[in-house]
PDB file of C-alpha atoms in Angstrom:
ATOM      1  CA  UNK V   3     111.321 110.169  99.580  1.00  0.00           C
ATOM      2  CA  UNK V   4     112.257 109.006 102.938  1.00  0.00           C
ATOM      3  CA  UNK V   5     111.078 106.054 101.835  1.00  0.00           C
ATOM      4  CA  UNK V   6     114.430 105.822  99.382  1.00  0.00           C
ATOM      5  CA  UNK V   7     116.553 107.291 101.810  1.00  0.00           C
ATOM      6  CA  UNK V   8     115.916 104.385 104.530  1.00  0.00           C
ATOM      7  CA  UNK V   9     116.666 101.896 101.902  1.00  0.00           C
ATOM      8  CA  UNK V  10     119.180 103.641 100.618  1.00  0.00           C
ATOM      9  CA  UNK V  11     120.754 103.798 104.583  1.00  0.00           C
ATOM     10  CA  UNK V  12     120.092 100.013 105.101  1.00  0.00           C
ATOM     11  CA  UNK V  13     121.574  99.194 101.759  1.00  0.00           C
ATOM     12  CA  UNK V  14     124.835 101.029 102.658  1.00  0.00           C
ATOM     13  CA  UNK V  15     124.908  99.517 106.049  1.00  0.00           C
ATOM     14  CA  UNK V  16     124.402  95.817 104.688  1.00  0.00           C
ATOM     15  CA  UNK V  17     126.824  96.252 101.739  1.00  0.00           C
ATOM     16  CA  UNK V  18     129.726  97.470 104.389  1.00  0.00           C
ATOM     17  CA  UNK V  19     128.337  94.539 107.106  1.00  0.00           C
ATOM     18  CA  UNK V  20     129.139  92.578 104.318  1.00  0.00           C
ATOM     19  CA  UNK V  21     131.756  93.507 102.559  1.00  0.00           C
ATOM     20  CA  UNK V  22     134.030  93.664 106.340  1.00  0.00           C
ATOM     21  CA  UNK V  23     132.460  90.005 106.937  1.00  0.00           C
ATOM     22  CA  UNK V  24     133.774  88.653 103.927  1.00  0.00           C
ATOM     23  CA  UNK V  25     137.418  90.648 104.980  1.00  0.00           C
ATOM     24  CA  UNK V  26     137.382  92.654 101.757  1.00  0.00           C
ATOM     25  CA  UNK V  27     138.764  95.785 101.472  1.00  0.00           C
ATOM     26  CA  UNK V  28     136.740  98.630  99.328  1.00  0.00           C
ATOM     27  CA  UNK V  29     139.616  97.985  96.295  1.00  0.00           C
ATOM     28  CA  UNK V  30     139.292  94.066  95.920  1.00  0.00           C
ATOM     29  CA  UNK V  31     135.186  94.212  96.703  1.00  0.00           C
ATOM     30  CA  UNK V  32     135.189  96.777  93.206  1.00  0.00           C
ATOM     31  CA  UNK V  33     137.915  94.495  91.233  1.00  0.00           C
ATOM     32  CA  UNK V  34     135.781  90.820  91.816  1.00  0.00           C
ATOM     33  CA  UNK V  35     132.431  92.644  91.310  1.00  0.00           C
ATOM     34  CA  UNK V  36     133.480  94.997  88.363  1.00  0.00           C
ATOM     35  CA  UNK V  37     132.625  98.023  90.329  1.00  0.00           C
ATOM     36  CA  UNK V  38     134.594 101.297  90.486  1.00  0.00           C
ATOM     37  CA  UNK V  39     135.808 102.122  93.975  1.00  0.00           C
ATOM     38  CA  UNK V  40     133.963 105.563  93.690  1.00  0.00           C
ATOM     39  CA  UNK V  41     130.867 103.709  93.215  1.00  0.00           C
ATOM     40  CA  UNK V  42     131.140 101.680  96.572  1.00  0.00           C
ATOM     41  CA  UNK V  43     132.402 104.536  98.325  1.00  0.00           C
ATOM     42  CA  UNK V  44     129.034 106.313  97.583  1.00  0.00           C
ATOM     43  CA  UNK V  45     127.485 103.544  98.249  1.00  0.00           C
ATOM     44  CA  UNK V  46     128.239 102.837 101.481  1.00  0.00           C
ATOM     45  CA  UNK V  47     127.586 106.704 102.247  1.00  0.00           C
ATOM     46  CA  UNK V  48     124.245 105.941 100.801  1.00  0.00           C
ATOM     47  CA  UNK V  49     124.209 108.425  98.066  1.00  0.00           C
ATOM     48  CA  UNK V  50     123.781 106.908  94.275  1.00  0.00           C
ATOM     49  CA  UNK V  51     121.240 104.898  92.961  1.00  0.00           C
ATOM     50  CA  UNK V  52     122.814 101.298  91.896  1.00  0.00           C
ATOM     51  CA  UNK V  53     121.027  99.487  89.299  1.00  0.00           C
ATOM     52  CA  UNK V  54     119.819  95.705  89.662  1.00  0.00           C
ATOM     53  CA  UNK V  55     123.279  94.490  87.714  1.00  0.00           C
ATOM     54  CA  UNK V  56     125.597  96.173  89.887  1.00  0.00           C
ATOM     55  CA  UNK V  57     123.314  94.537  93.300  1.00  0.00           C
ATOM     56  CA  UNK V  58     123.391  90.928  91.560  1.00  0.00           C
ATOM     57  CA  UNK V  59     127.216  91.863  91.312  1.00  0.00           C
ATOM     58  CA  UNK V  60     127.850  92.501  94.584  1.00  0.00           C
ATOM     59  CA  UNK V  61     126.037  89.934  96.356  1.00  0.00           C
ATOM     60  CA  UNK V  62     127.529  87.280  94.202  1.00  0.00           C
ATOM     61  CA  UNK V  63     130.705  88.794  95.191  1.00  0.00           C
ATOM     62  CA  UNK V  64     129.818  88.857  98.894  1.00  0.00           C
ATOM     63  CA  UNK V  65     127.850  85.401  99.009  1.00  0.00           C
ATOM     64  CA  UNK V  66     124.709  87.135 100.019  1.00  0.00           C
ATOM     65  CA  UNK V  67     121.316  87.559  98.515  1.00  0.00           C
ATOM     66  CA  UNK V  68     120.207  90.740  97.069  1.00  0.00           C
ATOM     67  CA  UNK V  69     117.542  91.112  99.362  1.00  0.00           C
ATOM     68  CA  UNK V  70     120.358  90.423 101.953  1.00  0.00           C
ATOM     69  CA  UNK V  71     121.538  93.791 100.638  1.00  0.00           C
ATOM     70  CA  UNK V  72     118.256  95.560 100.896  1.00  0.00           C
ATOM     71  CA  UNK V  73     116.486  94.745 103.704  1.00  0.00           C
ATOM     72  CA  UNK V  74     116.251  96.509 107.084  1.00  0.00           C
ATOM     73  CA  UNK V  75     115.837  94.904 110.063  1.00  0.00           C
ATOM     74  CA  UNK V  76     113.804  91.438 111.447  1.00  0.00           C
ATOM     75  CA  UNK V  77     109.923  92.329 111.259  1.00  0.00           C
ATOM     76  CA  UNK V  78     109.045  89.414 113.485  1.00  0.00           C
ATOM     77  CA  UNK V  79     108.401  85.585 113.415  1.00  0.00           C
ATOM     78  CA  UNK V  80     106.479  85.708 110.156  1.00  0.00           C
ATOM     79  CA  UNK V  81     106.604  88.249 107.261  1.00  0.00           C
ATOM     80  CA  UNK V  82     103.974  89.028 104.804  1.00  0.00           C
ATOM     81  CA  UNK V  83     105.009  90.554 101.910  1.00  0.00           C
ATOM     82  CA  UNK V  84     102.172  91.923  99.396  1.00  0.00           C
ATOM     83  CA  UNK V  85     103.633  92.534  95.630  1.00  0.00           C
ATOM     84  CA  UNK V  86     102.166  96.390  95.376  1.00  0.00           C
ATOM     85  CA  UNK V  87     104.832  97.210  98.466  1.00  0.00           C
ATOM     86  CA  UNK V  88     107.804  95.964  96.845  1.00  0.00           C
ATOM     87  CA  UNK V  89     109.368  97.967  93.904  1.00  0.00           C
ATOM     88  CA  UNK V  90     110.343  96.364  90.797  1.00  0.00           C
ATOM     89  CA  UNK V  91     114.295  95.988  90.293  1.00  0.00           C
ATOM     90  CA  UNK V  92     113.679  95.377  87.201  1.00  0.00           C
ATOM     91  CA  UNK V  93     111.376  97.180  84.537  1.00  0.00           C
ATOM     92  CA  UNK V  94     111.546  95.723  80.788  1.00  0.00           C
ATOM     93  CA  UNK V  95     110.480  98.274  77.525  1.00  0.00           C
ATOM     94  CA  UNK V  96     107.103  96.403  77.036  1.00  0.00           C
ATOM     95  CA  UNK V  97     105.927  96.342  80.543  1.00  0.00           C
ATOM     96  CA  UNK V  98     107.282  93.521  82.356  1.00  0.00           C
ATOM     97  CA  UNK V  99     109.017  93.816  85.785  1.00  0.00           C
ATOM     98  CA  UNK V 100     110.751  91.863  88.362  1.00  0.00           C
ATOM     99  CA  UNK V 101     110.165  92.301  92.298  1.00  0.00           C
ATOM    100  CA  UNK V 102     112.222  90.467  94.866  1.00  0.00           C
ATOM    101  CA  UNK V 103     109.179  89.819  97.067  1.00  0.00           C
ATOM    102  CA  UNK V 104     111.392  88.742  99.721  1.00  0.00           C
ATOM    103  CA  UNK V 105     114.510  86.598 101.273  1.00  0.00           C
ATOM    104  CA  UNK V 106     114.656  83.747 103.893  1.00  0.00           C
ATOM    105  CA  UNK V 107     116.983  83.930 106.603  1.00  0.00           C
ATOM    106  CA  UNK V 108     119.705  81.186 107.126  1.00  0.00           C
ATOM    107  CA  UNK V 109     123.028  79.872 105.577  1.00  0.00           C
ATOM    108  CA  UNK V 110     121.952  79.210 102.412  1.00  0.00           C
ATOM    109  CA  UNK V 111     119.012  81.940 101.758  1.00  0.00           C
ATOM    110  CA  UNK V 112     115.972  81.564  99.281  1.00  0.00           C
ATOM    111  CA  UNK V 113     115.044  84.478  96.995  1.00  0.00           C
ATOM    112  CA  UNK V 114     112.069  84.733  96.193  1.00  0.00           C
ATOM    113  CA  UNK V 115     110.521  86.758  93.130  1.00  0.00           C
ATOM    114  CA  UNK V 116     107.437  87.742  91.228  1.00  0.00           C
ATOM    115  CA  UNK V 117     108.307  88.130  87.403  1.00  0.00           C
ATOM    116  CA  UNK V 118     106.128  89.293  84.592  1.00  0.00           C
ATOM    117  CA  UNK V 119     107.399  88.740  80.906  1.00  0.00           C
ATOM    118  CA  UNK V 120     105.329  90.616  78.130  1.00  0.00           C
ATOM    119  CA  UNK V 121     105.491  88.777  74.614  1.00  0.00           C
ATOM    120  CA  UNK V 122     108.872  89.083  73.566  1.00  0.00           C
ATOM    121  CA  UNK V 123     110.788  90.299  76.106  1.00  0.00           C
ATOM    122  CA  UNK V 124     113.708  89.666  77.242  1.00  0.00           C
ATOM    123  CA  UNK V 125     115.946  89.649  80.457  1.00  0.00           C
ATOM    124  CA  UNK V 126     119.548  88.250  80.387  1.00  0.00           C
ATOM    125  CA  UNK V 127     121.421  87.529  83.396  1.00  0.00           C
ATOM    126  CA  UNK V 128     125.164  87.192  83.949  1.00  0.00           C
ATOM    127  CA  UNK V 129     126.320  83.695  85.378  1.00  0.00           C
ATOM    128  CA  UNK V 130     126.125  83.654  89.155  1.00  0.00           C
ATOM    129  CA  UNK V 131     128.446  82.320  91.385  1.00  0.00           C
ATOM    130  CA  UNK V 132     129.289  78.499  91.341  1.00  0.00           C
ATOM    131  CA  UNK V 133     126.496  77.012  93.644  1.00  0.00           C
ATOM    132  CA  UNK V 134     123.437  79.078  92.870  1.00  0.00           C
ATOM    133  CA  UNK V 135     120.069  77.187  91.543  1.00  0.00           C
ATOM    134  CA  UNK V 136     117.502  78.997  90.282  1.00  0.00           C
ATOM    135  CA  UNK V 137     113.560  77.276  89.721  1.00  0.00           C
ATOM    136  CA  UNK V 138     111.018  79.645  87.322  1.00  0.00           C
ATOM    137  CA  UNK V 139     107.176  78.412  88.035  1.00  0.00           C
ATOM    138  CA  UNK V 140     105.026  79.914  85.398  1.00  0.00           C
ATOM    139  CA  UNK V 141     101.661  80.399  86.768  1.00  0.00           C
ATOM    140  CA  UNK V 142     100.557  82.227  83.456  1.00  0.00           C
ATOM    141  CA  UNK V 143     101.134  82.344  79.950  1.00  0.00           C
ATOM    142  CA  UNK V 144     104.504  80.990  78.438  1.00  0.00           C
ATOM    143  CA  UNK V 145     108.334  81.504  78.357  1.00  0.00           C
ATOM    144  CA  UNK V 146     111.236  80.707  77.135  1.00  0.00           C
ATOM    145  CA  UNK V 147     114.340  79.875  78.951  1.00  0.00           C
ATOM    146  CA  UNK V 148     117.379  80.069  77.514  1.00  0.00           C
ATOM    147  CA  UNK V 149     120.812  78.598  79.729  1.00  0.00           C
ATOM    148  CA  UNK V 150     124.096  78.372  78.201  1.00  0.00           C
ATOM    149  CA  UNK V 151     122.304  79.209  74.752  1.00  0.00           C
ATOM    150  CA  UNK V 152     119.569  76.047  74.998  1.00  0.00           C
ATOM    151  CA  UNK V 153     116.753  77.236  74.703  1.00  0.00           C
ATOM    152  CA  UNK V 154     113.536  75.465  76.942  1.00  0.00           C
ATOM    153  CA  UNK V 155     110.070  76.415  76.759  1.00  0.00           C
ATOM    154  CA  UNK V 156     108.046  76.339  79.931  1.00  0.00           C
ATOM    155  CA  UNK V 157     104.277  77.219  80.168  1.00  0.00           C
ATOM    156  CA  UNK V 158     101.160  77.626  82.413  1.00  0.00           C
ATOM    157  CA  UNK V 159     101.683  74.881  85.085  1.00  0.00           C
ATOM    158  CA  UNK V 160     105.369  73.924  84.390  1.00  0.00           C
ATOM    159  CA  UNK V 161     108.534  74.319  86.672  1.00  0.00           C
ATOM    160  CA  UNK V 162     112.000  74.391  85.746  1.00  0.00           C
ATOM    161  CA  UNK V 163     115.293  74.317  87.823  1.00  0.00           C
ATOM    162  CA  UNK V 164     118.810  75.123  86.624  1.00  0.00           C
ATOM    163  CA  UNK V 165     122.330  75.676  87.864  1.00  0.00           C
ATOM    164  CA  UNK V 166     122.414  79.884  87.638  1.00  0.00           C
ATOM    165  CA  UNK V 167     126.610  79.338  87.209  1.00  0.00           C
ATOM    166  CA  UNK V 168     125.876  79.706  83.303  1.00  0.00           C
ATOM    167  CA  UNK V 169     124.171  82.802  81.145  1.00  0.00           C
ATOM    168  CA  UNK V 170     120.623  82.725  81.228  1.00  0.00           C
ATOM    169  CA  UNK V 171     117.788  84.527  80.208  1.00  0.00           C
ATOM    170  CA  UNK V 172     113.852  84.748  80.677  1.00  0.00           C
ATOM    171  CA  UNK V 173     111.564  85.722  77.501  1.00  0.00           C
ATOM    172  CA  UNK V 174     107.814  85.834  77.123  1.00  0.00           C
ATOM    173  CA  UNK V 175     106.686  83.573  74.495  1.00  0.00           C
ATOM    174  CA  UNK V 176     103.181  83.638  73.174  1.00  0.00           C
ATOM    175  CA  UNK V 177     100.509  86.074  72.861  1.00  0.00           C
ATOM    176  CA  UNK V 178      99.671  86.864  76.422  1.00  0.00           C
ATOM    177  CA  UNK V 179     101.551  87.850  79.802  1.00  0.00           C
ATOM    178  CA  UNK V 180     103.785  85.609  81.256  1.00  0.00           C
ATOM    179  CA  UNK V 181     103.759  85.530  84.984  1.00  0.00           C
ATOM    180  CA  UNK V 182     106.479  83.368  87.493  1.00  0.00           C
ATOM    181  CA  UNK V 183     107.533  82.989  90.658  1.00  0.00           C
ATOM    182  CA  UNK V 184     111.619  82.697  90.315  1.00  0.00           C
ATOM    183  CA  UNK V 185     113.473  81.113  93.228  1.00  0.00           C
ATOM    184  CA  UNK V 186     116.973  82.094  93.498  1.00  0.00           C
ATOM    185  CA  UNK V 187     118.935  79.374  96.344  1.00  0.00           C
ATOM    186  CA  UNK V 188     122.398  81.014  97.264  1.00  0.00           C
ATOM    187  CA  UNK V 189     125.021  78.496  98.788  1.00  0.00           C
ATOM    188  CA  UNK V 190     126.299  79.300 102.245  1.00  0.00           C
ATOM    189  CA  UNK V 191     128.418  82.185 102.735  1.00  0.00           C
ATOM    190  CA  UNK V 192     132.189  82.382 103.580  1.00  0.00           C
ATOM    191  CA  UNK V 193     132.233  81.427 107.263  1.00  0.00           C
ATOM    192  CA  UNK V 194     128.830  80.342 107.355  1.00  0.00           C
ATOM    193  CA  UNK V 195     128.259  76.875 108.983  1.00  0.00           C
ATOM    194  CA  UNK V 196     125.805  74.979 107.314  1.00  0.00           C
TER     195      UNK V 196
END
């Protein structure tokens, strides 16, 4: 439990670090994400549980990275990250999950994330802001990518790299587990200086 409650803390203190950065007021930071002012106010009080849409939301709106949103503080010159400490942001109904293993630091951050897709199953993602690429590396099994409504199948071995401006979605394909790694690069933020 306090466990949740320090990332529940850090999350409210990077969403408001953020969200007075970018010179947003609590009203227009809800209107361009499509989240109720209530929501943000509990937010940044660190009380509520958001779910992975409204985060993706947010940082789009804020031109950070989710993990941007999420983490605590600097851990030091290098940072290992093992998969069984991070929790999944996403679960899907046959198994599959998605864990932001971690974010780099800089103007123009690099998500990175550990995906596994069971036969069939789906996750669809809202367009992200103008300026975000995303690459899947499938390092088992098969999937299907689908941008803009092409679909693109991409299996043990393969990478693939697309503009994330456009709907998109990840589904296993096959008869086994599909496992990625899914790199998510965010442009510079407002008043960054890359």
């Amino acid at each position: 439990m306090a466990e949740t409650e320090a990332a529940l803390r850090a999350l409210a203190h990077n969403v408001r670090s953020a969200r007075t950065r970018a010179g947003l007021s609590l009203d227009e930071l809800g209107r361009r994400a499509k989240v109720s002012k209530g929501a943000l106010v509990g937010l940044e009080k660190a009380q509520g549980n958001p779910n992975f849409a409204t985060l993706v939301r947010l940082a789009d709106t804020l031109g950070v990275s989710v993990s941007a949103l999420m983490e605590g503080p600097a851990e030091g010159r290098v940072r290992v990250v093992s998969a069984d400490a991070v929790m999944p942001l996403w679960a899907g109904e046959r198994g599959g999950e998605a864990r932001l293993m971690l974010t780099t630091a800089g103007p123009a951050p690099v998500e990175v994330w550990r995906w596994r897709l069971e036969p069939g199953e789906e996750y669809s993602s809202h367009p992200h802001q103008a300026g975000v690429v995303e690459t899947v590396s499938v390092t088992a099994g098969r999937m299907v990518l689908v941008v803009d409504g092409a679909e693109h199948a991409v299996e043990t071995g393969q990478t693939a790299t697309f503009d994330g401006d456009a709907p998109h979605a990840y589904r296993g394909s096959g008869d086994r587990t599909c496992h990625l790694i899914m790199t998510v690069h965010i442009p510079p933020g407002p008043g960054s200086t890359a």
